[in-house]
């Protein structure tokens, strides 16, 4: 697991082979805070279908260090644009099975508007900026996607 925390802000990114719970990041973001009025989060899961209806799993590969920096850039962009109290992005790598969590994006703010807008930017950016190599495994074949 690689954890990258911004030195002066509540920005945390994590790249891990380990699974995480739906509450992961939520408790840490709110711990000791009473200035947060809204938390928006998303957890992406592995589906058992894609181009074919029989997906057995995924393998996600990445460049350690580069991936964490890319995710931190996403968190920093959201932080600079909106009034936020916390941004946490968690992304899995390695072998994943249908139903496993892949990504978690969590944004906290005093106000829901900033939380939602920052979340939309951060969640969309993880799909575009993230540098991972994805292989889908199915009964028929394995199919790779490169960034």
JSON list of N, CA and C in Angstrom, two decimals, residues 21-94:
[
{"chain": "A", "resi": 21, "resn": "UNK", "atom": "N", "xyz": [-13.29, -1.11, 3.14]},
{"chain": "A", "resi": 21, "resn": "UNK", "atom": "CA", "xyz": [-14.72, -1.11, 3.46]},
{"chain": "A", "resi": 21, "resn": "UNK", "atom": "C", "xyz": [-15.37, 0.15, 2.88]},
{"chain": "A", "resi": 22, "resn": "UNK", "atom": "N", "xyz": [-16.68, 0.13, 2.84]},
{"chain": "A", "resi": 22, "resn": "UNK", "atom": "CA", "xyz": [-17.42, 1.29, 2.36]},
{"chain": "A", "resi": 22, "resn": "UNK", "atom": "C", "xyz": [-17.22, 2.50, 3.28]},
{"chain": "A", "resi": 23, "resn": "UNK", "atom": "N", "xyz": [-16.86, 2.27, 4.52]},
{"chain": "A", "resi": 23, "resn": "UNK", "atom": "CA", "xyz": [-16.63, 3.37, 5.47]},
{"chain": "A", "resi": 23, "resn": "UNK", "atom": "C", "xyz": [-15.20, 3.89, 5.44]},
{"chain": "A", "resi": 24, "resn": "UNK", "atom": "N", "xyz": [-14.31, 3.19, 4.72]},
{"chain": "A", "resi": 24, "resn": "UNK", "atom": "CA", "xyz": [-12.91, 3.58, 4.70]},
{"chain": "A", "resi": 24, "resn": "UNK", "atom": "C", "xyz": [-12.74, 5.01, 4.19]},
{"chain": "A", "resi": 25, "resn": "UNK", "atom": "N", "xyz": [-12.04, 5.81, 4.92]},
{"chain": "A", "resi": 25, "resn": "UNK", "atom": "CA", "xyz": [-11.81, 7.20, 4.56]},
{"chain": "A", "resi": 25, "resn": "UNK", "atom": "C", "xyz": [-12.82, 8.15, 5.18]},
{"chain": "A", "resi": 26, "resn": "UNK", "atom": "N", "xyz": [-14.04, 7.69, 5.34]},
{"chain": "A", "resi": 26, "resn": "UNK", "atom": "CA", "xyz": [-15.11, 8.53, 5.89]},
{"chain": "A", "resi": 26, "resn": "UNK", "atom": "C", "xyz": [-14.79, 8.91, 7.34]},
{"chain": "A", "resi": 27, "resn": "UNK", "atom": "N", "xyz": [-14.51, 7.92, 8.16]},
{"chain": "A", "resi": 27, "resn": "UNK", "atom": "CA", "xyz": [-14.23, 8.19, 9.57]},
{"chain": "A", "resi": 27, "resn": "UNK", "atom": "C", "xyz": [-12.97, 9.03, 9.74]},
{"chain": "A", "resi": 28, "resn": "UNK", "atom": "N", "xyz": [-11.95, 8.74, 8.94]},
{"chain": "A", "resi": 28, "resn": "UNK", "atom": "CA", "xyz": [-10.71, 9.51, 9.03]},
{"chain": "A", "resi": 28, "resn": "UNK", "atom": "C", "xyz": [-10.93, 10.97, 8.63]},
{"chain": "A", "resi": 29, "resn": "UNK", "atom": "N", "xyz": [-11.73, 11.20, 7.61]},
{"chain": "A", "resi": 29, "resn": "UNK", "atom": "CA", "xyz": [-11.98, 12.57, 7.14]},
{"chain": "A", "resi": 29, "resn": "UNK", "atom": "C", "xyz": [-12.75, 13.40, 8.17]},
{"chain": "A", "resi": 30, "resn": "UNK", "atom": "N", "xyz": [-13.65, 12.75, 8.92]},
{"chain": "A", "resi": 30, "resn": "UNK", "atom": "CA", "xyz": [-14.49, 13.47, 9.87]},
{"chain": "A", "resi": 30, "resn": "UNK", "atom": "C", "xyz": [-13.94, 13.49, 11.29]},
{"chain": "A", "resi": 31, "resn": "UNK", "atom": "N", "xyz": [-12.91, 12.72, 11.56]},
{"chain": "A", "resi": 31, "resn": "UNK", "atom": "CA", "xyz": [-12.39, 12.60, 12.92]},
{"chain": "A", "resi": 31, "resn": "UNK", "atom": "C", "xyz": [-12.00, 13.96, 13.50]},
{"chain": "A", "resi": 32, "resn": "UNK", "atom": "N", "xyz": [-12.65, 14.31, 14.61]},
{"chain": "A", "resi": 32, "resn": "UNK", "atom": "CA", "xyz": [-12.35, 15.56, 15.31]},
{"chain": "A", "resi": 32, "resn": "UNK", "atom": "C", "xyz": [-12.83, 16.81, 14.61]},
{"chain": "A", "resi": 33, "resn": "UNK", "atom": "N", "xyz": [-13.62, 16.68, 13.56]},
{"chain": "A", "resi": 33, "resn": "UNK", "atom": "CA", "xyz": [-14.06, 17.84, 12.78]},
{"chain": "A", "resi": 33, "resn": "UNK", "atom": "C", "xyz": [-15.52, 18.15, 13.08]},
{"chain": "A", "resi": 34, "resn": "UNK", "atom": "N", "xyz": [-15.83, 19.42, 13.30]},
{"chain": "A", "resi": 34, "resn": "UNK", "atom": "CA", "xyz": [-17.22, 19.85, 13.45]},
{"chain": "A", "resi": 34, "resn": "UNK", "atom": "C", "xyz": [-17.57, 20.93, 12.43]},
{"chain": "A", "resi": 35, "resn": "UNK", "atom": "N", "xyz": [-16.63, 21.22, 11.52]},
{"chain": "A", "resi": 35, "resn": "UNK", "atom": "CA", "xyz": [-16.85, 22.23, 10.50]},
{"chain": "A", "resi": 35, "resn": "UNK", "atom": "C", "xyz": [-17.32, 21.64, 9.17]},
{"chain": "A", "resi": 36, "resn": "UNK", "atom": "N", "xyz": [-17.55, 20.35, 9.13]},
{"chain": "A", "resi": 36, "resn": "UNK", "atom": "CA", "xyz": [-17.98, 19.68, 7.90]},
{"chain": "A", "resi": 36, "resn": "UNK", "atom": "C", "xyz": [-19.50, 19.55, 7.91]},
{"chain": "A", "resi": 37, "resn": "UNK", "atom": "N", "xyz": [-20.14, 20.06, 6.86]},
{"chain": "A", "resi": 37, "resn": "UNK", "atom": "CA", "xyz": [-21.59, 19.99, 6.76]},
{"chain": "A", "resi": 37, "resn": "UNK", "atom": "C", "xyz": [-22.06, 19.05, 5.67]},
{"chain": "A", "resi": 38, "resn": "UNK", "atom": "N", "xyz": [-21.13, 18.59, 4.80]},
{"chain": "A", "resi": 38, "resn": "UNK", "atom": "CA", "xyz": [-21.53, 17.71, 3.70]},
{"chain": "A", "resi": 38, "resn": "UNK", "atom": "C", "xyz": [-20.37, 16.80, 3.33]},
{"chain": "A", "resi": 39, "resn": "UNK", "atom": "N", "xyz": [-20.69, 15.55, 3.10]},
{"chain": "A", "resi": 39, "resn": "UNK", "atom": "CA", "xyz": [-19.72, 14.58, 2.60]},
{"chain": "A", "resi": 39, "resn": "UNK", "atom": "C", "xyz": [-20.34, 13.90, 1.39]},
{"chain": "A", "resi": 40, "resn": "UNK", "atom": "N", "xyz": [-19.63, 13.92, 0.27]},
{"chain": "A", "resi": 40, "resn": "UNK", "atom": "CA", "xyz": [-20.08, 13.24, -0.93]},
{"chain": "A", "resi": 40, "resn": "UNK", "atom": "C", "xyz": [-19.02, 12.20, -1.26]},
{"chain": "A", "resi": 41, "resn": "UNK", "atom": "N", "xyz": [-19.47, 10.97, -1.50]},
{"chain": "A", "resi": 41, "resn": "UNK", "atom": "CA", "xyz": [-18.50, 9.92, -1.82]},
{"chain": "A", "resi": 41, "resn": "UNK", "atom": "C", "xyz": [-19.05, 8.97, -2.87]},
{"chain": "A", "resi": 42, "resn": "UNK", "atom": "N", "xyz": [-18.13, 8.28, -3.49]},
{"chain": "A", "resi": 42, "resn": "UNK", "atom": "CA", "xyz": [-18.45, 7.31, -4.52]},
{"chain": "A", "resi": 42, "resn": "UNK", "atom": "C", "xyz": [-17.50, 6.13, -4.34]},
{"chain": "A", "resi": 43, "resn": "UNK", "atom": "N", "xyz": [-18.05, 4.93, -4.45]},
{"chain": "A", "resi": 43, "resn": "UNK", "atom": "CA", "xyz": [-17.23, 3.73, -4.46]},
{"chain": "A", "resi": 43, "resn": "UNK", "atom": "C", "xyz": [-17.54, 2.96, -5.73]},
{"chain": "A", "resi": 44, "resn": "UNK", "atom": "N", "xyz": [-16.52, 2.77, -6.57]},
{"chain": "A", "resi": 44, "resn": "UNK", "atom": "CA", "xyz": [-16.69, 2.00, -7.79]},
{"chain": "A", "resi": 44, "resn": "UNK", "atom": "C", "xyz": [-16.38, 0.53, -7.52]},
{"chain": "A", "resi": 45, "resn": "UNK", "atom": "N", "xyz": [-17.20, -0.36, -8.09]},
{"chain": "A", "resi": 45, "resn": "UNK", "atom": "CA", "xyz": [-17.06, -1.79, -7.87]},
{"chain": "A", "resi": 45, "resn": "UNK", "atom": "C", "xyz": [-16.81, -2.52, -9.19]},
{"chain": "A", "resi": 46, "resn": "UNK", "atom": "N", "xyz": [-16.17, -3.68, -9.11]},
{"chain": "A", "resi": 46, "resn": "UNK", "atom": "CA", "xyz": [-15.97, -4.52, -10.28]},
{"chain": "A", "resi": 46, "resn": "UNK", "atom": "C", "xyz": [-17.30, -5.16, -10.64]},
{"chain": "A", "resi": 47, "resn": "UNK", "atom": "N", "xyz": [-17.70, -5.01, -11.89]},
{"chain": "A", "resi": 47, "resn": "UNK", "atom": "CA", "xyz": [-18.93, -5.65, -12.39]},
{"chain": "A", "resi": 47, "resn": "UNK", "atom": "C", "xyz": [-18.59, -7.02, -12.95]},
{"chain": "A", "resi": 48, "resn": "UNK", "atom": "N", "xyz": [-19.58, -7.89, -13.05]},
{"chain": "A", "resi": 48, "resn": "UNK", "atom": "CA", "xyz": [-19.35, -9.20, -13.64]},
{"chain": "A", "resi": 48, "resn": "UNK", "atom": "C", "xyz": [-19.69, -9.22, -15.13]},
{"chain": "A", "resi": 49, "resn": "UNK", "atom": "N", "xyz": [-19.79, -8.04, -15.73]},
{"chain": "A", "resi": 49, "resn": "UNK", "atom": "CA", "xyz": [-20.04, -7.95, -17.17]},
{"chain": "A", "resi": 49, "resn": "UNK", "atom": "C", "xyz": [-19.36, -6.69, -17.69]},
{"chain": "A", "resi": 50, "resn": "UNK", "atom": "N", "xyz": [-19.05, -6.69, -18.97]},
{"chain": "A", "resi": 50, "resn": "UNK", "atom": "CA", "xyz": [-18.56, -5.51, -19.68]},
{"chain": "A", "resi": 50, "resn": "UNK", "atom": "C", "xyz": [-18.90, -5.72, -21.14]},
{"chain": "A", "resi": 51, "resn": "UNK", "atom": "N", "xyz": [-17.90, -5.84, -22.04]},
{"chain": "A", "resi": 51, "resn": "UNK", "atom": "CA", "xyz": [-18.21, -6.17, -23.43]},
{"chain": "A", "resi": 51, "resn": "UNK", "atom": "C", "xyz": [-18.79, -7.58, -23.53]},
{"chain": "A", "resi": 52, "resn": "UNK", "atom": "N", "xyz": [-18.38, -8.43, -22.61]},
{"chain": "A", "resi": 52, "resn": "UNK", "atom": "CA", "xyz": [-18.93, -9.79, -22.56]},
{"chain": "A", "resi": 52, "resn": "UNK", "atom": "C", "xyz": [-19.65, -9.97, -21.22]},
{"chain": "A", "resi": 53, "resn": "UNK", "atom": "N", "xyz": [-20.61, -10.87, -21.17]},
{"chain": "A", "resi": 53, "resn": "UNK", "atom": "CA", "xyz": [-21.41, -11.02, -19.95]},
{"chain": "A", "resi": 53, "resn": "UNK", "atom": "C", "xyz": [-20.78, -11.91, -18.88]},
{"chain": "A", "resi": 54, "resn": "UNK", "atom": "N", "xyz": [-19.54, -12.29, -19.06]},
{"chain": "A", "resi": 54, "resn": "UNK", "atom": "CA", "xyz": [-18.95, -13.30, -18.18]},
{"chain": "A", "resi": 54, "resn": "UNK", "atom": "C", "xyz": [-17.60, -12.86, -17.59]},
{"chain": "A", "resi": 55, "resn": "UNK", "atom": "N", "xyz": [-17.52, -11.66, -17.09]},
{"chain": "A", "resi": 55, "resn": "UNK", "atom": "CA", "xyz": [-16.27, -11.16, -16.52]},
{"chain": "A", "resi": 55, "resn": "UNK", "atom": "C", "xyz": [-15.96, -11.91, -15.22]},
{"chain": "A", "resi": 56, "resn": "UNK", "atom": "N", "xyz": [-14.76, -12.49, -15.16]},
{"chain": "A", "resi": 56, "resn": "UNK", "atom": "CA", "xyz": [-14.33, -13.23, -13.98]},
{"chain": "A", "resi": 56, "resn": "UNK", "atom": "C", "xyz": [-13.54, -12.36, -13.02]},
{"chain": "A", "resi": 57, "resn": "UNK", "atom": "N", "xyz": [-12.97, -11.26, -13.54]},
{"chain": "A", "resi": 57, "resn": "UNK", "atom": "CA", "xyz": [-12.20, -10.37, -12.70]},
{"chain": "A", "resi": 57, "resn": "UNK", "atom": "C", "xyz": [-11.38, -9.40, -13.52]},
{"chain": "A", "resi": 58, "resn": "UNK", "atom": "N", "xyz": [-10.62, -8.57, -12.82]},
{"chain": "A", "resi": 58, "resn": "UNK", "atom": "CA", "xyz": [-9.76, -7.56, -13.44]},
{"chain": "A", "resi": 58, "resn": "UNK", "atom": "C", "xyz": [-8.38, -7.64, -12.82]},
{"chain": "A", "resi": 59, "resn": "UNK", "atom": "N", "xyz": [-7.39, -7.23, -13.60]},
{"chain": "A", "resi": 59, "resn": "UNK", "atom": "CA", "xyz": [-6.05, -7.00, -13.06]},
{"chain": "A", "resi": 59, "resn": "UNK", "atom": "C", "xyz": [-5.69, -5.57, -13.40]},
{"chain": "A", "resi": 60, "resn": "UNK", "atom": "N", "xyz": [-5.37, -4.78, -12.38]},
{"chain": "A", "resi": 60, "resn": "UNK", "atom": "CA", "xyz": [-4.96, -3.39, -12.56]},
{"chain": "A", "resi": 60, "resn": "UNK", "atom": "C", "xyz": [-3.48, -3.27, -12.21]},
{"chain": "A", "resi": 61, "resn": "UNK", "atom": "N", "xyz": [-2.70, -2.77, -13.16]},
{"chain": "A", "resi": 61, "resn": "UNK", "atom": "CA", "xyz": [-1.28, -2.53, -12.92]},
{"chain": "A", "resi": 61, "resn": "UNK", "atom": "C", "xyz": [-1.02, -1.03, -13.00]},
{"chain": "A", "resi": 62, "resn": "UNK", "atom": "N", "xyz": [0.05, -0.58, -12.33]},
{"chain": "A", "resi": 62, "resn": "UNK", "atom": "CA", "xyz": [0.33, 0.86, -12.31]},
{"chain": "A", "resi": 62, "resn": "UNK", "atom": "C", "xyz": [1.82, 1.09, -12.10]},
{"chain": "A", "resi": 63, "resn": "UNK", "atom": "N", "xyz": [2.23, 2.36, -12.26]},
{"chain": "A", "resi": 63, "resn": "UNK", "atom": "CA", "xyz": [3.59, 2.78, -11.93]},
{"chain": "A", "resi": 63, "resn": "UNK", "atom": "C", "xyz": [3.58, 3.37, -10.53]},
{"chain": "A", "resi": 64, "resn": "UNK", "atom": "N", "xyz": [4.14, 2.66, -9.54]},
{"chain": "A", "resi": 64, "resn": "UNK", "atom": "CA", "xyz": [4.19, 3.23, -8.18]},
{"chain": "A", "resi": 64, "resn": "UNK", "atom": "C", "xyz": [4.87, 4.60, -8.18]},
{"chain": "A", "resi": 65, "resn": "UNK", "atom": "N", "xyz": [4.33, 5.49, -7.41]},
{"chain": "A", "resi": 65, "resn": "UNK", "atom": "CA", "xyz": [4.85, 6.86, -7.34]},
{"chain": "A", "resi": 65, "resn": "UNK", "atom": "C", "xyz": [4.13, 7.77, -8.32]},
{"chain": "A", "resi": 66, "resn": "UNK", "atom": "N", "xyz": [4.09, 7.39, -9.58]},
{"chain": "A", "resi": 66, "resn": "UNK", "atom": "CA", "xyz": [3.41, 8.18, -10.60]},
{"chain": "A", "resi": 66, "resn": "UNK", "atom": "C", "xyz": [1.90, 8.18, -10.37]},
{"chain": "A", "resi": 67, "resn": "UNK", "atom": "N", "xyz": [1.36, 7.04, -10.02]},
{"chain": "A", "resi": 67, "resn": "UNK", "atom": "CA", "xyz": [-0.07, 6.93, -9.78]},
{"chain": "A", "resi": 67, "resn": "UNK", "atom": "C", "xyz": [-0.48, 7.80, -8.60]},
{"chain": "A", "resi": 68, "resn": "UNK", "atom": "N", "xyz": [0.26, 7.72, -7.50]},
{"chain": "A", "resi": 68, "resn": "UNK", "atom": "CA", "xyz": [-0.05, 8.53, -6.32]},
{"chain": "A", "resi": 68, "resn": "UNK", "atom": "C", "xyz": [0.03, 10.02, -6.63]},
{"chain": "A", "resi": 69, "resn": "UNK", "atom": "N", "xyz": [1.05, 10.41, -7.38]},
{"chain": "A", "resi": 69, "resn": "UNK", "atom": "CA", "xyz": [1.17, 11.84, -7.75]},
{"chain": "A", "resi": 69, "resn": "UNK", "atom": "C", "xyz": [0.00, 12.30, -8.61]},
{"chain": "A", "resi": 70, "resn": "UNK", "atom": "N", "xyz": [-0.43, 11.46, -9.54]},
{"chain": "A", "resi": 70, "resn": "UNK", "atom": "CA", "xyz": [-1.59, 11.81, -10.39]},
{"chain": "A", "resi": 70, "resn": "UNK", "atom": "C", "xyz": [-2.85, 12.00, -9.56]},
{"chain": "A", "resi": 71, "resn": "UNK", "atom": "N", "xyz": [-3.06, 11.08, -8.61]},
{"chain": "A", "resi": 71, "resn": "UNK", "atom": "CA", "xyz": [-4.24, 11.21, -7.75]},
{"chain": "A", "resi": 71, "resn": "UNK", "atom": "C", "xyz": [-4.14, 12.44, -6.85]},
{"chain": "A", "resi": 72, "resn": "UNK", "atom": "N", "xyz": [-2.94, 12.76, -6.36]},
{"chain": "A", "resi": 72, "resn": "UNK", "atom": "CA", "xyz": [-2.78, 13.95, -5.53]},
{"chain": "A", "resi": 72, "resn": "UNK", "atom": "C", "xyz": [-3.06, 15.21, -6.34]},
{"chain": "A", "resi": 73, "resn": "UNK", "atom": "N", "xyz": [-2.68, 15.23, -7.60]},
{"chain": "A", "resi": 73, "resn": "UNK", "atom": "CA", "xyz": [-2.99, 16.38, -8.45]},
{"chain": "A", "resi": 73, "resn": "UNK", "atom": "C", "xyz": [-4.50, 16.59, -8.56]},
{"chain": "A", "resi": 74, "resn": "UNK", "atom": "N", "xyz": [-5.23, 15.49, -8.68]},
{"chain": "A", "resi": 74, "resn": "UNK", "atom": "CA", "xyz": [-6.70, 15.57, -8.74]},
{"chain": "A", "resi": 74, "resn": "UNK", "atom": "C", "xyz": [-7.24, 16.17, -7.45]},
{"chain": "A", "resi": 75, "resn": "UNK", "atom": "N", "xyz": [-6.76, 15.68, -6.31]},
{"chain": "A", "resi": 75, "resn": "UNK", "atom": "CA", "xyz": [-7.21, 16.19, -5.01]},
{"chain": "A", "resi": 75, "resn": "UNK", "atom": "C", "xyz": [-6.87, 17.67, -4.85]},
{"chain": "A", "resi": 76, "resn": "UNK", "atom": "N", "xyz": [-5.66, 18.06, -5.26]},
{"chain": "A", "resi": 76, "resn": "UNK", "atom": "CA", "xyz": [-5.23, 19.46, -5.15]},
{"chain": "A", "resi": 76, "resn": "UNK", "atom": "C", "xyz": [-6.06, 20.38, -6.04]},
{"chain": "A", "resi": 77, "resn": "UNK", "atom": "N", "xyz": [-6.40, 19.93, -7.25]},
{"chain": "A", "resi": 77, "resn": "UNK", "atom": "CA", "xyz": [-7.22, 20.75, -8.14]},
{"chain": "A", "resi": 77, "resn": "UNK", "atom": "C", "xyz": [-8.60, 21.02, -7.52]},
{"chain": "A", "resi": 78, "resn": "UNK", "atom": "N", "xyz": [-9.19, 20.00, -6.94]},
{"chain": "A", "resi": 78, "resn": "UNK", "atom": "CA", "xyz": [-10.49, 20.18, -6.28]},
{"chain": "A", "resi": 78, "resn": "UNK", "atom": "C", "xyz": [-10.35, 21.13, -5.10]},
{"chain": "A", "resi": 79, "resn": "UNK", "atom": "N", "xyz": [-9.28, 20.96, -4.33]},
{"chain": "A", "resi": 79, "resn": "UNK", "atom": "CA", "xyz": [-9.04, 21.79, -3.14]},
{"chain": "A", "resi": 79, "resn": "UNK", "atom": "C", "xyz": [-8.90, 23.27, -3.52]},
{"chain": "A", "resi": 80, "resn": "UNK", "atom": "N", "xyz": [-8.21, 23.53, -4.61]},
{"chain": "A", "resi": 80, "resn": "UNK", "atom": "CA", "xyz": [-7.97, 24.91, -5.04]},
{"chain": "A", "resi": 80, "resn": "UNK", "atom": "C", "xyz": [-9.23, 25.56, -5.60]},
{"chain": "A", "resi": 81, "resn": "UNK", "atom": "N", "xyz": [-10.11, 24.79, -6.20]},
{"chain": "A", "resi": 81, "resn": "UNK", "atom": "CA", "xyz": [-11.27, 25.37, -6.86]},
{"chain": "A", "resi": 81, "resn": "UNK", "atom": "C", "xyz": [-12.46, 25.59, -5.94]},
{"chain": "A", "resi": 82, "resn": "UNK", "atom": "N", "xyz": [-12.63, 24.72, -4.94]},
{"chain": "A", "resi": 82, "resn": "UNK", "atom": "CA", "xyz": [-13.79, 24.82, -4.06]},
{"chain": "A", "resi": 82, "resn": "UNK", "atom": "C", "xyz": [-13.36, 24.91, -2.60]},
{"chain": "A", "resi": 83, "resn": "UNK", "atom": "N", "xyz": [-14.27, 25.33, -1.76]},
{"chain": "A", "resi": 83, "resn": "UNK", "atom": "CA", "xyz": [-14.01, 25.43, -0.33]},
{"chain": "A", "resi": 83, "resn": "UNK", "atom": "C", "xyz": [-14.24, 24.05, 0.31]},
{"chain": "A", "resi": 84, "resn": "UNK", "atom": "N", "xyz": [-13.14, 23.35, 0.60]},
{"chain": "A", "resi": 84, "resn": "UNK", "atom": "CA", "xyz": [-13.22, 21.98, 1.08]},
{"chain": "A", "resi": 84, "resn": "UNK", "atom": "C", "xyz": [-12.51, 21.80, 2.42]},
{"chain": "A", "resi": 85, "resn": "UNK", "atom": "N", "xyz": [-12.93, 20.79, 3.15]},
{"chain": "A", "resi": 85, "resn": "UNK", "atom": "CA", "xyz": [-12.29, 20.42, 4.41]},
{"chain": "A", "resi": 85, "resn": "UNK", "atom": "C", "xyz": [-11.47, 19.14, 4.26]},
{"chain": "A", "resi": 86, "resn": "UNK", "atom": "N", "xyz": [-11.81, 18.28, 3.30]},
{"chain": "A", "resi": 86, "resn": "UNK", "atom": "CA", "xyz": [-11.07, 17.03, 3.12]},
{"chain": "A", "resi": 86, "resn": "UNK", "atom": "C", "xyz": [-11.33, 16.46, 1.72]},
{"chain": "A", "resi": 87, "resn": "UNK", "atom": "N", "xyz": [-10.30, 15.83, 1.17]},
{"chain": "A", "resi": 87, "resn": "UNK", "atom": "CA", "xyz": [-10.42, 15.05, -0.06]},
{"chain": "A", "resi": 87, "resn": "UNK", "atom": "C", "xyz": [-9.62, 13.77, 0.16]},
{"chain": "A", "resi": 88, "resn": "UNK", "atom": "N", "xyz": [-10.25, 12.64, -0.09]},
{"chain": "A", "resi": 88, "resn": "UNK", "atom": "CA", "xyz": [-9.59, 11.33, 0.03]},
{"chain": "A", "resi": 88, "resn": "UNK", "atom": "C", "xyz": [-9.89, 10.53, -1.22]},
{"chain": "A", "resi": 89, "resn": "UNK", "atom": "N", "xyz": [-8.84, 10.00, -1.84]},
{"chain": "A", "resi": 89, "resn": "UNK", "atom": "CA", "xyz": [-9.00, 9.14, -3.01]},
{"chain": "A", "resi": 89, "resn": "UNK", "atom": "C", "xyz": [-8.24, 7.85, -2.75]},
{"chain": "A", "resi": 90, "resn": "UNK", "atom": "N", "xyz": [-8.94, 6.74, -2.89]},
{"chain": "A", "resi": 90, "resn": "UNK", "atom": "CA", "xyz": [-8.35, 5.42, -2.70]},
{"chain": "A", "resi": 90, "resn": "UNK", "atom": "C", "xyz": [-8.53, 4.65, -4.01]},
{"chain": "A", "resi": 91, "resn": "UNK", "atom": "N", "xyz": [-7.47, 4.04, -4.51]},
{"chain": "A", "resi": 91, "resn": "UNK", "atom": "CA", "xyz": [-7.57, 3.27, -5.75]},
{"chain": "A", "resi": 91, "resn": "UNK", "atom": "C", "xyz": [-6.87, 1.93, -5.56]},
{"chain": "A", "resi": 92, "resn": "UNK", "atom": "N", "xyz": [-7.54, 0.87, -5.96]},
{"chain": "A", "resi": 92, "resn": "UNK", "atom": "CA", "xyz": [-7.00, -0.47, -5.87]},
{"chain": "A", "resi": 92, "resn": "UNK", "atom": "C", "xyz": [-6.15, -0.79, -7.10]},
{"chain": "A", "resi": 93, "resn": "UNK", "atom": "N", "xyz": [-5.19, -1.68, -6.92]},
{"chain": "A", "resi": 93, "resn": "UNK", "atom": "CA", "xyz": [-4.42, -2.28, -8.00]},
{"chain": "A", "resi": 93, "resn": "UNK", "atom": "C", "xyz": [-4.31, -3.77, -7.70]},
{"chain": "A", "resi": 94, "resn": "UNK", "atom": "N", "xyz": [-3.85, -4.54, -8.67]},
{"chain": "A", "resi": 94, "resn": "UNK", "atom": "CA", "xyz": [-3.72, -5.98, -8.48]},
{"chain": "A", "resi": 94, "resn": "UNK", "atom": "C", "xyz": [-4.91, -6.71, -9.04]}
]
